[in-house]
Amino acid sequence: MAAAEDNEMSVVADDMEPSFTKCLVAGGMAGTAVDVTLFPLDTLKTRLQSEAGFWKSGGFRGIYSGLGSAAVGSAPGAAVFFVTYEFVKSLTGSLLPESLAPVSHMIGASAGEVGACIVRVPVEVVKQRAQANPGHSSYSVLRRTVTQEGFRGLYRGYLSTVIREIPFSFVQFPIWEFLKKSWSNRQGKLVDPWQGAVCGAISGGFSAAVTTPLDVAKTRIMLAEAGTETARGSIPSVLKTIWRTDGMRGLFAGVGPRTLWISLGGFIFLGVYDKSKAVMSNFSKDIMT
């Protein structure tokens, strides 16, 4: 019995501080699962936010345009995020008191987003341009971007993406961790992956709704023609332009698909992440026994 309890405590501790390999594999699986599964919703959101308008950007036609770039970039981007998130969260958590745990989650999530965006932004640029131009493949968009703007063009909107992602993560991950901890305390054991997925859906949906204006600005900057004022603009200047021309409706363009997409995405993304870690922990436990 004591040995069984020791093994169980070992698995719990391992879940609390997952290894580099587990974060890498689980993060990659989670990113691919959510981006491929919910790609049509992401396409509709992008077209609603496009300066050209929903119908001119393709409407409901070719909703899988740009899927190739998303499929290629999802796994490495998510893996970088979770490896960085778990490492920084663990590091800062050891330096801060338990009462400041949400701060370590915020710092970890912010660091994770900065690192992940190095992979994510080129993918996002190609994906969104293909989504707004359904007649073009991901490869043709990539080649055109590099030819016209150089390698630097693939990173247009990097800063605006980071500025969008950090507030999003500031809200999402402390709520996700808090909901999981509260649920765990209530039932007297760690949450199951499906319970973590529910917590992810709630935290993701709320975070998506409140950060929609930043997402609209990021989309406009990435889709703008090279050399235009929008392409050169900062998030504040783009937000001001949107407010002046389209008002509150423009700032929250695509809020419905974005909230639905990230709510479902949070369920799949964080659920698959927790489930993958659990499977690998059980596999490790079986090998040890």
PDB file of N, CA, C and O in Angstrom, residues 24-93:
ATOM      1  N   LEU A  24       6.688  19.568 -24.294  1.00  0.00           N
ATOM      2  CA  LEU A  24       6.936  19.674 -25.731  1.00  0.00           C
ATOM      3  C   LEU A  24       5.920  18.861 -26.519  1.00  0.00           C
ATOM      4  O   LEU A  24       5.276  19.364 -27.448  1.00  0.00           O
ATOM      5  N   VAL A  25       5.742  17.601 -26.133  1.00  0.00           N
ATOM      6  CA  VAL A  25       4.842  16.709 -26.862  1.00  0.00           C
ATOM      7  C   VAL A  25       3.385  17.095 -26.647  1.00  0.00           C
ATOM      8  O   VAL A  25       2.603  17.202 -27.601  1.00  0.00           O
ATOM      9  N   ALA A  26       3.008  17.330 -25.371  1.00  0.00           N
ATOM     10  CA  ALA A  26       1.621  17.674 -25.071  1.00  0.00           C
ATOM     11  C   ALA A  26       1.230  19.003 -25.706  1.00  0.00           C
ATOM     12  O   ALA A  26       0.128  19.149 -26.243  1.00  0.00           O
ATOM     13  N   GLY A  27       2.133  19.986 -25.663  1.00  0.00           N
ATOM     14  CA  GLY A  27       1.855  21.282 -26.269  1.00  0.00           C
ATOM     15  C   GLY A  27       1.681  21.176 -27.771  1.00  0.00           C
ATOM     16  O   GLY A  27       0.774  21.773 -28.360  1.00  0.00           O
ATOM     17  N   GLY A  28       2.560  20.402 -28.422  1.00  0.00           N
ATOM     18  CA  GLY A  28       2.459  20.214 -29.866  1.00  0.00           C
ATOM     19  C   GLY A  28       1.163  19.540 -30.275  1.00  0.00           C
ATOM     20  O   GLY A  28       0.497  19.947 -31.234  1.00  0.00           O
ATOM     21  N   MET A  29       0.761  18.513 -29.529  1.00  0.00           N
ATOM     22  CA  MET A  29      -0.487  17.810 -29.823  1.00  0.00           C
ATOM     23  C   MET A  29      -1.691  18.721 -29.623  1.00  0.00           C
ATOM     24  O   MET A  29      -2.636  18.716 -30.422  1.00  0.00           O
ATOM     25  N   ALA A  30      -1.653  19.514 -28.553  1.00  0.00           N
ATOM     26  CA  ALA A  30      -2.773  20.412 -28.255  1.00  0.00           C
ATOM     27  C   ALA A  30      -2.924  21.475 -29.337  1.00  0.00           C
ATOM     28  O   ALA A  30      -4.034  21.762 -29.800  1.00  0.00           O
ATOM     29  N   GLY A  31      -1.801  22.068 -29.750  1.00  0.00           N
ATOM     30  CA  GLY A  31      -1.852  23.118 -30.763  1.00  0.00           C
ATOM     31  C   GLY A  31      -2.379  22.622 -32.089  1.00  0.00           C
ATOM     32  O   GLY A  31      -3.224  23.269 -32.724  1.00  0.00           O
ATOM     33  N   THR A  32      -1.905  21.457 -32.517  1.00  0.00           N
ATOM     34  CA  THR A  32      -2.364  20.903 -33.793  1.00  0.00           C
ATOM     35  C   THR A  32      -3.844  20.555 -33.737  1.00  0.00           C
ATOM     36  O   THR A  32      -4.601  20.834 -34.681  1.00  0.00           O
ATOM     37  N   ALA A  33      -4.280  19.957 -32.633  1.00  0.00           N
ATOM     38  CA  ALA A  33      -5.671  19.540 -32.501  1.00  0.00           C
ATOM     39  C   ALA A  33      -6.627  20.723 -32.623  1.00  0.00           C
ATOM     40  O   ALA A  33      -7.622  20.667 -33.353  1.00  0.00           O
ATOM     41  N   VAL A  34      -6.326  21.815 -31.927  1.00  0.00           N
ATOM     42  CA  VAL A  34      -7.268  22.937 -31.920  1.00  0.00           C
ATOM     43  C   VAL A  34      -7.226  23.726 -33.222  1.00  0.00           C
ATOM     44  O   VAL A  34      -8.276  24.111 -33.759  1.00  0.00           O
ATOM     45  N   ASP A  35      -6.047  23.962 -33.771  1.00  0.00           N
ATOM     46  CA  ASP A  35      -5.947  24.798 -34.971  1.00  0.00           C
ATOM     47  C   ASP A  35      -6.556  24.134 -36.202  1.00  0.00           C
ATOM     48  O   ASP A  35      -7.182  24.788 -37.034  1.00  0.00           O
ATOM     49  N   VAL A  36      -6.371  22.832 -36.329  1.00  0.00           N
ATOM     50  CA  VAL A  36      -6.922  22.118 -37.473  1.00  0.00           C
ATOM     51  C   VAL A  36      -8.429  21.917 -37.326  1.00  0.00           C
ATOM     52  O   VAL A  36      -9.196  22.129 -38.267  1.00  0.00           O
ATOM     53  N   THR A  37      -8.863  21.549 -36.126  1.00  0.00           N
ATOM     54  CA  THR A  37     -10.285  21.267 -35.894  1.00  0.00           C
ATOM     55  C   THR A  37     -11.163  22.503 -36.074  1.00  0.00           C
ATOM     56  O   THR A  37     -12.238  22.435 -36.671  1.00  0.00           O
ATOM     57  N   LEU A  38     -10.706  23.639 -35.562  1.00  0.00           N
ATOM     58  CA  LEU A  38     -11.541  24.841 -35.545  1.00  0.00           C
ATOM     59  C   LEU A  38     -11.138  25.868 -36.598  1.00  0.00           C
ATOM     60  O   LEU A  38     -11.527  27.028 -36.510  1.00  0.00           O
ATOM     61  N   PHE A  39     -10.394  25.434 -37.604  1.00  0.00           N
ATOM     62  CA  PHE A  39      -9.899  26.368 -38.613  1.00  0.00           C
ATOM     63  C   PHE A  39     -11.001  27.168 -39.310  1.00  0.00           C
ATOM     64  O   PHE A  39     -10.836  28.371 -39.533  1.00  0.00           O
ATOM     65  N   PRO A  40     -12.139  26.563 -39.688  1.00  0.00           N
ATOM     66  CA  PRO A  40     -13.191  27.351 -40.362  1.00  0.00           C
ATOM     67  C   PRO A  40     -13.677  28.545 -39.540  1.00  0.00           C
ATOM     68  O   PRO A  40     -13.929  29.621 -40.098  1.00  0.00           O
ATOM     69  N   LEU A  41     -13.807  28.383 -38.225  1.00  0.00           N
ATOM     70  CA  LEU A  41     -14.230  29.503 -37.373  1.00  0.00           C
ATOM     71  C   LEU A  41     -13.187  30.617 -37.385  1.00  0.00           C
ATOM     72  O   LEU A  41     -13.530  31.807 -37.407  1.00  0.00           O
ATOM     73  N   ASP A  42     -11.928  30.238 -37.382  1.00  0.00           N
ATOM     74  CA  ASP A  42     -10.846  31.226 -37.440  1.00  0.00           C
ATOM     75  C   ASP A  42     -10.895  31.997 -38.755  1.00  0.00           C
ATOM     76  O   ASP A  42     -10.676  33.207 -38.797  1.00  0.00           O
ATOM     77  N   THR A  43     -11.192  31.294 -39.846  1.00  0.00           N
ATOM     78  CA  THR A  43     -11.296  31.944 -41.160  1.00  0.00           C
ATOM     79  C   THR A  43     -12.415  32.977 -41.166  1.00  0.00           C
ATOM     80  O   THR A  43     -12.246  34.108 -41.643  1.00  0.00           O
ATOM     81  N   LEU A  44     -13.580  32.608 -40.644  1.00  0.00           N
ATOM     82  CA  LEU A  44     -14.719  33.534 -40.610  1.00  0.00           C
ATOM     83  C   LEU A  44     -14.389  34.760 -39.760  1.00  0.00           C
ATOM     84  O   LEU A  44     -14.726  35.888 -40.113  1.00  0.00           O
ATOM     85  N   LYS A  45     -13.702  34.541 -38.640  1.00  0.00           N
ATOM     86  CA  LYS A  45     -13.306  35.650 -37.771  1.00  0.00           C
ATOM     87  C   LYS A  45     -12.366  36.606 -38.494  1.00  0.00           C
ATOM     88  O   LYS A  45     -12.533  37.834 -38.447  1.00  0.00           O
ATOM     89  N   THR A  46     -11.384  36.058 -39.208  1.00  0.00           N
ATOM     90  CA  THR A  46     -10.429  36.880 -39.948  1.00  0.00           C
ATOM     91  C   THR A  46     -11.137  37.720 -41.004  1.00  0.00           C
ATOM     92  O   THR A  46     -10.849  38.910 -41.173  1.00  0.00           O
ATOM     93  N   ARG A  47     -12.064  37.130 -41.727  1.00  0.00           N
ATOM     94  CA  ARG A  47     -12.762  37.844 -42.797  1.00  0.00           C
ATOM     95  C   ARG A  47     -13.695  38.919 -42.241  1.00  0.00           C
ATOM     96  O   ARG A  47     -13.874  39.969 -42.870  1.00  0.00           O
ATOM     97  N   LEU A  48     -14.281  38.673 -41.093  1.00  0.00           N
ATOM     98  CA  LEU A  48     -15.116  39.696 -40.461  1.00  0.00           C
ATOM     99  C   LEU A  48     -14.283  40.895 -40.025  1.00  0.00           C
ATOM    100  O   LEU A  48     -14.766  42.032 -40.016  1.00  0.00           O
ATOM    101  N   GLN A  49     -13.026  40.654 -39.650  1.00  0.00           N
ATOM    102  CA  GLN A  49     -12.155  41.724 -39.171  1.00  0.00           C
ATOM    103  C   GLN A  49     -11.398  42.428 -40.304  1.00  0.00           C
ATOM    104  O   GLN A  49     -10.826  43.487 -40.086  1.00  0.00           O
ATOM    105  N   SER A  50     -11.401  41.849 -41.485  1.00  0.00           N
ATOM    106  CA  SER A  50     -10.666  42.420 -42.614  1.00  0.00           C
ATOM    107  C   SER A  50     -11.198  43.801 -42.984  1.00  0.00           C
ATOM    108  O   SER A  50     -12.407  44.043 -42.973  1.00  0.00           O
ATOM    109  N   GLU A  51     -10.285  44.711 -43.329  1.00  0.00           N
ATOM    110  CA  GLU A  51     -10.674  46.061 -43.715  1.00  0.00           C
ATOM    111  C   GLU A  51     -11.501  46.048 -45.000  1.00  0.00           C
ATOM    112  O   GLU A  51     -12.346  46.913 -45.227  1.00  0.00           O
ATOM    113  N   ALA A  52     -11.290  45.025 -45.856  1.00  0.00           N
ATOM    114  CA  ALA A  52     -12.038  44.913 -47.106  1.00  0.00           C
ATOM    115  C   ALA A  52     -13.478  44.480 -46.890  1.00  0.00           C
ATOM    116  O   ALA A  52     -14.328  44.659 -47.763  1.00  0.00           O
ATOM    117  N   GLY A  53     -13.757  43.918 -45.727  1.00  0.00           N
ATOM    118  CA  GLY A  53     -15.106  43.454 -45.444  1.00  0.00           C
ATOM    119  C   GLY A  53     -15.234  41.952 -45.621  1.00  0.00           C
ATOM    120  O   GLY A  53     -14.424  41.313 -46.299  1.00  0.00           O
ATOM    121  N   PHE A  54     -16.254  41.384 -45.010  1.00  0.00           N
ATOM    122  CA  PHE A  54     -16.441  39.936 -44.971  1.00  0.00           C
ATOM    123  C   PHE A  54     -16.598  39.327 -46.366  1.00  0.00           C
ATOM    124  O   PHE A  54     -15.905  38.376 -46.727  1.00  0.00           O
ATOM    125  N   TRP A  55     -17.502  39.867 -47.164  1.00  0.00           N
ATOM    126  CA  TRP A  55     -17.803  39.258 -48.460  1.00  0.00           C
ATOM    127  C   TRP A  55     -16.665  39.421 -49.454  1.00  0.00           C
ATOM    128  O   TRP A  55     -16.338  38.499 -50.208  1.00  0.00           O
ATOM    129  N   LYS A  56     -16.017  40.596 -49.468  1.00  0.00           N
ATOM    130  CA  LYS A  56     -14.900  40.813 -50.391  1.00  0.00           C
ATOM    131  C   LYS A  56     -13.681  39.961 -50.007  1.00  0.00           C
ATOM    132  O   LYS A  56     -12.817  39.699 -50.843  1.00  0.00           O
ATOM    133  N   SER A  57     -13.633  39.561 -48.760  1.00  0.00           N
ATOM    134  CA  SER A  57     -12.516  38.723 -48.308  1.00  0.00           C
ATOM    135  C   SER A  57     -12.795  37.231 -48.506  1.00  0.00           C
ATOM    136  O   SER A  57     -11.982  36.394 -48.118  1.00  0.00           O
ATOM    137  N   GLY A  58     -13.954  36.926 -49.087  1.00  0.00           N
ATOM    138  CA  GLY A  58     -14.237  35.521 -49.391  1.00  0.00           C
ATOM    139  C   GLY A  58     -15.553  35.004 -48.873  1.00  0.00           C
ATOM    140  O   GLY A  58     -16.027  33.959 -49.313  1.00  0.00           O
ATOM    141  N   GLY A  59     -16.148  35.714 -47.888  1.00  0.00           N
ATOM    142  CA  GLY A  59     -17.412  35.251 -47.330  1.00  0.00           C
ATOM    143  C   GLY A  59     -17.295  33.846 -46.763  1.00  0.00           C
ATOM    144  O   GLY A  59     -16.388  33.549 -45.986  1.00  0.00           O
ATOM    145  N   PHE A  60     -18.208  32.974 -47.189  1.00  0.00           N
ATOM    146  CA  PHE A  60     -18.189  31.582 -46.722  1.00  0.00           C
ATOM    147  C   PHE A  60     -17.444  30.664 -47.706  1.00  0.00           C
ATOM    148  O   PHE A  60     -17.450  29.446 -47.544  1.00  0.00           O
ATOM    149  N   ARG A  61     -16.811  31.267 -48.697  1.00  0.00           N
ATOM    150  CA  ARG A  61     -16.124  30.486 -49.721  1.00  0.00           C
ATOM    151  C   ARG A  61     -14.702  30.148 -49.278  1.00  0.00           C
ATOM    152  O   ARG A  61     -13.996  30.968 -48.717  1.00  0.00           O
ATOM    153  N   GLY A  62     -14.275  28.916 -49.533  1.00  0.00           N
ATOM    154  CA  GLY A  62     -12.898  28.517 -49.258  1.00  0.00           C
ATOM    155  C   GLY A  62     -12.490  28.700 -47.808  1.00  0.00           C
ATOM    156  O   GLY A  62     -11.450  29.291 -47.525  1.00  0.00           O
ATOM    157  N   ILE A  63     -13.299  28.193 -46.886  1.00  0.00           N
ATOM    158  CA  ILE A  63     -13.032  28.430 -45.454  1.00  0.00           C
ATOM    159  C   ILE A  63     -11.819  27.653 -44.933  1.00  0.00           C
ATOM    160  O   ILE A  63     -11.415  27.841 -43.786  1.00  0.00           O
ATOM    161  N   TYR A  64     -11.250  26.794 -45.772  1.00  0.00           N
ATOM    162  CA  TYR A  64     -10.029  26.098 -45.365  1.00  0.00           C
ATOM    163  C   TYR A  64      -8.782  26.693 -46.023  1.00  0.00           C
ATOM    164  O   TYR A  64      -7.699  26.098 -45.941  1.00  0.00           O
ATOM    165  N   SER A  65      -8.915  27.861 -46.655  1.00  0.00           N
ATOM    166  CA  SER A  65      -7.752  28.524 -47.249  1.00  0.00           C
ATOM    167  C   SER A  65      -6.753  28.879 -46.151  1.00  0.00           C
ATOM    168  O   SER A  65      -7.114  29.493 -45.151  1.00  0.00           O
ATOM    169  N   GLY A  66      -5.504  28.481 -46.321  1.00  0.00           N
ATOM    170  CA  GLY A  66      -4.473  28.755 -45.323  1.00  0.00           C
ATOM    171  C   GLY A  66      -4.280  27.650 -44.307  1.00  0.00           C
ATOM    172  O   GLY A  66      -3.452  27.777 -43.394  1.00  0.00           O
ATOM    173  N   LEU A  67      -5.040  26.545 -44.462  1.00  0.00           N
ATOM    174  CA  LEU A  67      -4.938  25.451 -43.489  1.00  0.00           C
ATOM    175  C   LEU A  67      -3.534  24.856 -43.454  1.00  0.00           C
ATOM    176  O   LEU A  67      -3.042  24.466 -42.388  1.00  0.00           O
ATOM    177  N   GLY A  68      -2.879  24.798 -44.613  1.00  0.00           N
ATOM    178  CA  GLY A  68      -1.545  24.204 -44.670  1.00  0.00           C
ATOM    179  C   GLY A  68      -0.558  24.878 -43.739  1.00  0.00           C
ATOM    180  O   GLY A  68       0.170  24.212 -42.994  1.00  0.00           O
ATOM    181  N   SER A  69      -0.546  26.215 -43.753  1.00  0.00           N
ATOM    182  CA  SER A  69       0.392  26.942 -42.885  1.00  0.00           C
ATOM    183  C   SER A  69       0.053  26.725 -41.413  1.00  0.00           C
ATOM    184  O   SER A  69       0.948  26.586 -40.570  1.00  0.00           O
ATOM    185  N   ALA A  70      -1.251  26.687 -41.093  1.00  0.00           N
ATOM    186  CA  ALA A  70      -1.663  26.470 -39.706  1.00  0.00           C
ATOM    187  C   ALA A  70      -1.253  25.081 -39.229  1.00  0.00           C
ATOM    188  O   ALA A  70      -0.769  24.911 -38.105  1.00  0.00           O
ATOM    189  N   ALA A  71      -1.432  24.074 -40.094  1.00  0.00           N
ATOM    190  CA  ALA A  71      -1.087  22.705 -39.723  1.00  0.00           C
ATOM    191  C   ALA A  71       0.407  22.545 -39.475  1.00  0.00           C
ATOM    192  O   ALA A  71       0.831  21.850 -38.545  1.00  0.00           O
ATOM    193  N   VAL A  72       1.212  23.229 -40.289  1.00  0.00           N
ATOM    194  CA  VAL A  72       2.673  23.133 -40.145  1.00  0.00           C
ATOM    195  C   VAL A  72       3.163  23.861 -38.897  1.00  0.00           C
ATOM    196  O   VAL A  72       4.060  23.383 -38.194  1.00  0.00           O
ATOM    197  N   GLY A  73       2.571  25.036 -38.620  1.00  0.00           N
ATOM    198  CA  GLY A  73       3.089  25.866 -37.537  1.00  0.00           C
ATOM    199  C   GLY A  73       2.472  25.656 -36.170  1.00  0.00           C
ATOM    200  O   GLY A  73       3.010  26.134 -35.166  1.00  0.00           O
ATOM    201  N   SER A  74       1.360  24.935 -36.090  1.00  0.00           N
ATOM    202  CA  SER A  74       0.644  24.788 -34.818  1.00  0.00           C
ATOM    203  C   SER A  74       1.472  24.089 -33.752  1.00  0.00           C
ATOM    204  O   SER A  74       1.610  24.575 -32.625  1.00  0.00           O
ATOM    205  N   ALA A  75       2.001  22.920 -34.104  1.00  0.00           N
ATOM    206  CA  ALA A  75       2.720  22.112 -33.121  1.00  0.00           C
ATOM    207  C   ALA A  75       3.945  22.823 -32.542  1.00  0.00           C
ATOM    208  O   ALA A  75       4.075  22.928 -31.318  1.00  0.00           O
ATOM    209  N   PRO A  76       4.863  23.348 -33.382  1.00  0.00           N
ATOM    210  CA  PRO A  76       6.033  24.013 -32.791  1.00  0.00           C
ATOM    211  C   PRO A  76       5.682  25.254 -31.985  1.00  0.00           C
ATOM    212  O   PRO A  76       6.283  25.509 -30.937  1.00  0.00           O
ATOM    213  N   GLY A  77       4.698  26.036 -32.454  1.00  0.00           N
ATOM    214  CA  GLY A  77       4.316  27.239 -31.714  1.00  0.00           C
ATOM    215  C   GLY A  77       3.758  26.913 -30.342  1.00  0.00           C
ATOM    216  O   GLY A  77       4.144  27.522 -29.331  1.00  0.00           O
ATOM    217  N   ALA A  78       2.851  25.946 -30.279  1.00  0.00           N
ATOM    218  CA  ALA A  78       2.255  25.558 -28.995  1.00  0.00           C
ATOM    219  C   ALA A  78       3.280  24.895 -28.088  1.00  0.00           C
ATOM    220  O   ALA A  78       3.260  25.087 -26.864  1.00  0.00           O
ATOM    221  N   ALA A  79       4.172  24.108 -28.681  1.00  0.00           N
ATOM    222  CA  ALA A  79       5.196  23.441 -27.877  1.00  0.00           C
ATOM    223  C   ALA A  79       6.118  24.463 -27.221  1.00  0.00           C
ATOM    224  O   ALA A  79       6.438  24.355 -26.024  1.00  0.00           O
ATOM    225  N   VAL A  80       6.554  25.459 -27.993  1.00  0.00           N
ATOM    226  CA  VAL A  80       7.405  26.519 -27.428  1.00  0.00           C
ATOM    227  C   VAL A  80       6.674  27.238 -26.302  1.00  0.00           C
ATOM    228  O   VAL A  80       7.256  27.529 -25.243  1.00  0.00           O
ATOM    229  N   PHE A  81       5.389  27.518 -26.506  1.00  0.00           N
ATOM    230  CA  PHE A  81       4.632  28.218 -25.473  1.00  0.00           C
ATOM    231  C   PHE A  81       4.620  27.424 -24.170  1.00  0.00           C
ATOM    232  O   PHE A  81       4.948  27.958 -23.107  1.00  0.00           O
ATOM    233  N   PHE A  82       4.214  26.155 -24.224  1.00  0.00           N
ATOM    234  CA  PHE A  82       4.041  25.396 -22.987  1.00  0.00           C
ATOM    235  C   PHE A  82       5.357  25.064 -22.307  1.00  0.00           C
ATOM    236  O   PHE A  82       5.434  25.043 -21.073  1.00  0.00           O
ATOM    237  N   VAL A  83       6.409  24.799 -23.066  1.00  0.00           N
ATOM    238  CA  VAL A  83       7.725  24.570 -22.452  1.00  0.00           C
ATOM    239  C   VAL A  83       8.157  25.812 -21.676  1.00  0.00           C
ATOM    240  O   VAL A  83       8.608  25.726 -20.524  1.00  0.00           O
ATOM    241  N   THR A  84       8.015  26.978 -22.296  1.00  0.00           N
ATOM    242  CA  THR A  84       8.400  28.236 -21.639  1.00  0.00           C
ATOM    243  C   THR A  84       7.478  28.538 -20.468  1.00  0.00           C
ATOM    244  O   THR A  84       7.940  28.930 -19.380  1.00  0.00           O
ATOM    245  N   TYR A  85       6.175  28.367 -20.660  1.00  0.00           N
ATOM    246  CA  TYR A  85       5.185  28.650 -19.611  1.00  0.00           C
ATOM    247  C   TYR A  85       5.455  27.828 -18.364  1.00  0.00           C
ATOM    248  O   TYR A  85       5.523  28.362 -17.245  1.00  0.00           O
ATOM    249  N   GLU A  86       5.598  26.526 -18.520  1.00  0.00           N
ATOM    250  CA  GLU A  86       5.785  25.651 -17.358  1.00  0.00           C
ATOM    251  C   GLU A  86       7.121  25.938 -16.663  1.00  0.00           C
ATOM    252  O   GLU A  86       7.189  25.944 -15.427  1.00  0.00           O
ATOM    253  N   PHE A  87       8.165  26.206 -17.451  1.00  0.00           N
ATOM    254  CA  PHE A  87       9.478  26.477 -16.858  1.00  0.00           C
ATOM    255  C   PHE A  87       9.457  27.775 -16.057  1.00  0.00           C
ATOM    256  O   PHE A  87       9.889  27.808 -14.893  1.00  0.00           O
ATOM    257  N   VAL A  88       8.949  28.845 -16.668  1.00  0.00           N
ATOM    258  CA  VAL A  88       8.930  30.147 -15.989  1.00  0.00           C
ATOM    259  C   VAL A  88       7.959  30.128 -14.813  1.00  0.00           C
ATOM    260  O   VAL A  88       8.243  30.699 -13.752  1.00  0.00           O
ATOM    261  N   LYS A  89       6.818  29.477 -14.971  1.00  0.00           N
ATOM    262  CA  LYS A  89       5.846  29.372 -13.870  1.00  0.00           C
ATOM    263  C   LYS A  89       6.471  28.646 -12.683  1.00  0.00           C
ATOM    264  O   LYS A  89       6.315  29.069 -11.532  1.00  0.00           O
ATOM    265  N   SER A  90       7.184  27.558 -12.950  1.00  0.00           N
ATOM    266  CA  SER A  90       7.837  26.809 -11.883  1.00  0.00           C
ATOM    267  C   SER A  90       8.933  27.638 -11.218  1.00  0.00           C
ATOM    268  O   SER A  90       9.064  27.653  -9.993  1.00  0.00           O
ATOM    269  N   LEU A  91       9.705  28.357 -12.044  1.00  0.00           N
ATOM    270  CA  LEU A  91      10.801  29.175 -11.515  1.00  0.00           C
ATOM    271  C   LEU A  91      10.283  30.304 -10.635  1.00  0.00           C
ATOM    272  O   LEU A  91      10.748  30.496  -9.501  1.00  0.00           O
ATOM    273  N   THR A  92       9.314  31.064 -11.143  1.00  0.00           N
ATOM    274  CA  THR A  92       8.779  32.187 -10.370  1.00  0.00           C
ATOM    275  C   THR A  92       7.952  31.705  -9.182  1.00  0.00           C
ATOM    276  O   THR A  92       7.930  32.347  -8.130  1.00  0.00           O
ATOM    277  N   GLY A  93       7.299  30.546  -9.354  1.00  0.00           N
ATOM    278  CA  GLY A  93       6.500  29.995  -8.255  1.00  0.00           C
ATOM    279  C   GLY A  93       7.344  29.630  -7.049  1.00  0.00           C
ATOM    280  O   GLY A  93       6.897  29.731  -5.907  1.00  0.00           O
TER     281      GLY A  93
END
